[in-house]
Amino acid sequence: MEIVKSVSTLREIISKFRTSAIRNGKSGLVGFVPTMGYLHEGHGSLMRIARQQCDLVVTSVFVNELQFDEKDDFVRYPRDAERDQKLARQCGVDLFFMPDAEEMYPEPVLTNVVVSDVTATMCGATRPGHFDGVCVVVAKLFNIVQPDYSFYGMKDAQQIAVIEQMVNDLSFNVNIVRCPTVRENDNLAMSSRNVFLSAEERRQAVVLSQALDEASAAVLKEGMTFGKLEALVTTRICSMPLAVPVYIEIHYFPSMKKINKENLIVNALDSFIVGLAVRFGKTRLIDNRVFDPKNLSIKI
C-alpha cells in the first residue's frame, strides 16, 4: 500500500495505472472509499468490497471541516492515522490518500455545491450546511480520483441519496455502490463516534437498533400507518433515560420526500426510510432502516 499526501502525486499514479491497464487490455477499474478516518470494521467492509470489484482501490482519509456544523465537533472528531493505515493495508487498499487541509483547500473555498429537496429533512434539516460541505469535498475527491465506483455504507443513507443526486445532476462518471450497515455484536451500528460513549451511554445506545427491529416487526400489522410506526419507534427510544432524540422521521427513499402519516403502510408504492438521530450525552448517533414496499422487508 502506498501512502499519498498530494493531489498531483495521486493523479499521476492513477493516470499511469490506467494507461498501463489499457496497454495490457485490462479494465483498470478504480474503486474509491472516501472516509474521515478513525476507521472501523464498517469502513473495512467497504474497502474489501471495493477490493473484490476493482483493480485499483483508493481510500482517502480527510476530516473535512466544511461539513461540520459545530466547531467543537470538528475539533474532537477522533483521529488515528497509524490505526487507519493498518486497517486499510489489511483490507487490500492500494493507495491511501491522506491530504492535509492546506492540500485540499489551498485557498478559501468560494464554490458551493448545494443539493436541494433531498437535504430538506433529517440530517439536512438538523445540521445546516452539513451536506453542502459533504458535496464540496466529495465532488473535489471525485475530480481528483476519477473513480469508476465509489462505496458507501447505508448507515449514512441520506448522504448516499444526496451523493447519488449530485452524481446524476452533474453527470459524474462514477457508479455509487450502496453497502450494508455493519454492526457491533449487540447490533449498534458501527461509528467512529461510538468511542465517545460512556459505559452506560453505550449500553443504552442499542435501543436504536432495537427500535428499528420493532419497526420491522410492526410494518405488516393491520391498520399500521406511517404515523403509528413513527410513534412506536419514538416511544421505544424514549424508554431509555439518556436518549435525547434529534429526529425520528419516515420519508420516501431515496427522494426523501415527506410521507402522509395517515397513510397505511401496506399501500406504500415506493421504498421508505425510518431515520433516527439520537444524542447520548454529547454524542450524536444515527441509524436507519429502508423498507421495500413490494415485500416490506429490509432493503439493506
Short mmCIF file of C-alpha atoms in Angstrom, two decimals, residues 67-70 119-131 158 245-249 276-279 284-286:
data_model
loop_
_atom_site.label_atom_id
_atom_site.label_comp_id
_atom_site.label_asym_id
_atom_site.label_seq_id
_atom_site.Cartn_x
_atom_site.Cartn_y
_atom_site.Cartn_z
CA GLN A 67 -19.26 19.61 6.74
CA PHE A 68 -19.20 20.21 10.49
CA ASP A 69 -21.96 22.47 11.78
CA GLU A 70 -20.32 22.65 15.21
CA THR A 119 -31.35 17.60 2.03
CA ALA A 120 -34.50 19.23 3.42
CA THR A 121 -35.12 16.61 6.11
CA MET A 122 -33.35 14.60 8.79
CA CYS A 123 -29.60 15.42 8.93
CA GLY A 124 -30.04 18.15 6.32
CA ALA A 125 -32.60 19.97 8.47
CA THR A 126 -30.85 19.47 11.81
CA ARG A 127 -27.29 20.16 10.64
CA PRO A 128 -27.47 23.30 8.47
CA GLY A 129 -24.81 23.36 5.76
CA HIS A 130 -23.64 19.82 6.51
CA PHE A 131 -24.48 18.33 3.13
CA GLN A 158 -29.35 10.19 3.43
CA PRO A 245 -33.95 12.33 20.03
CA VAL A 246 -32.74 14.84 17.45
CA TYR A 247 -35.12 13.45 14.86
CA ILE A 248 -37.18 10.33 14.28
CA GLU A 249 -38.67 10.57 10.80
CA LEU A 276 -33.02 8.28 13.52
CA ALA A 277 -30.60 10.70 15.12
CA VAL A 278 -30.30 10.49 18.89
CA ARG A 279 -27.93 12.08 21.37
CA ARG A 284 -24.90 12.13 18.28
CA LEU A 285 -25.64 8.73 16.74
CA ILE A 286 -27.60 7.93 13.59
#
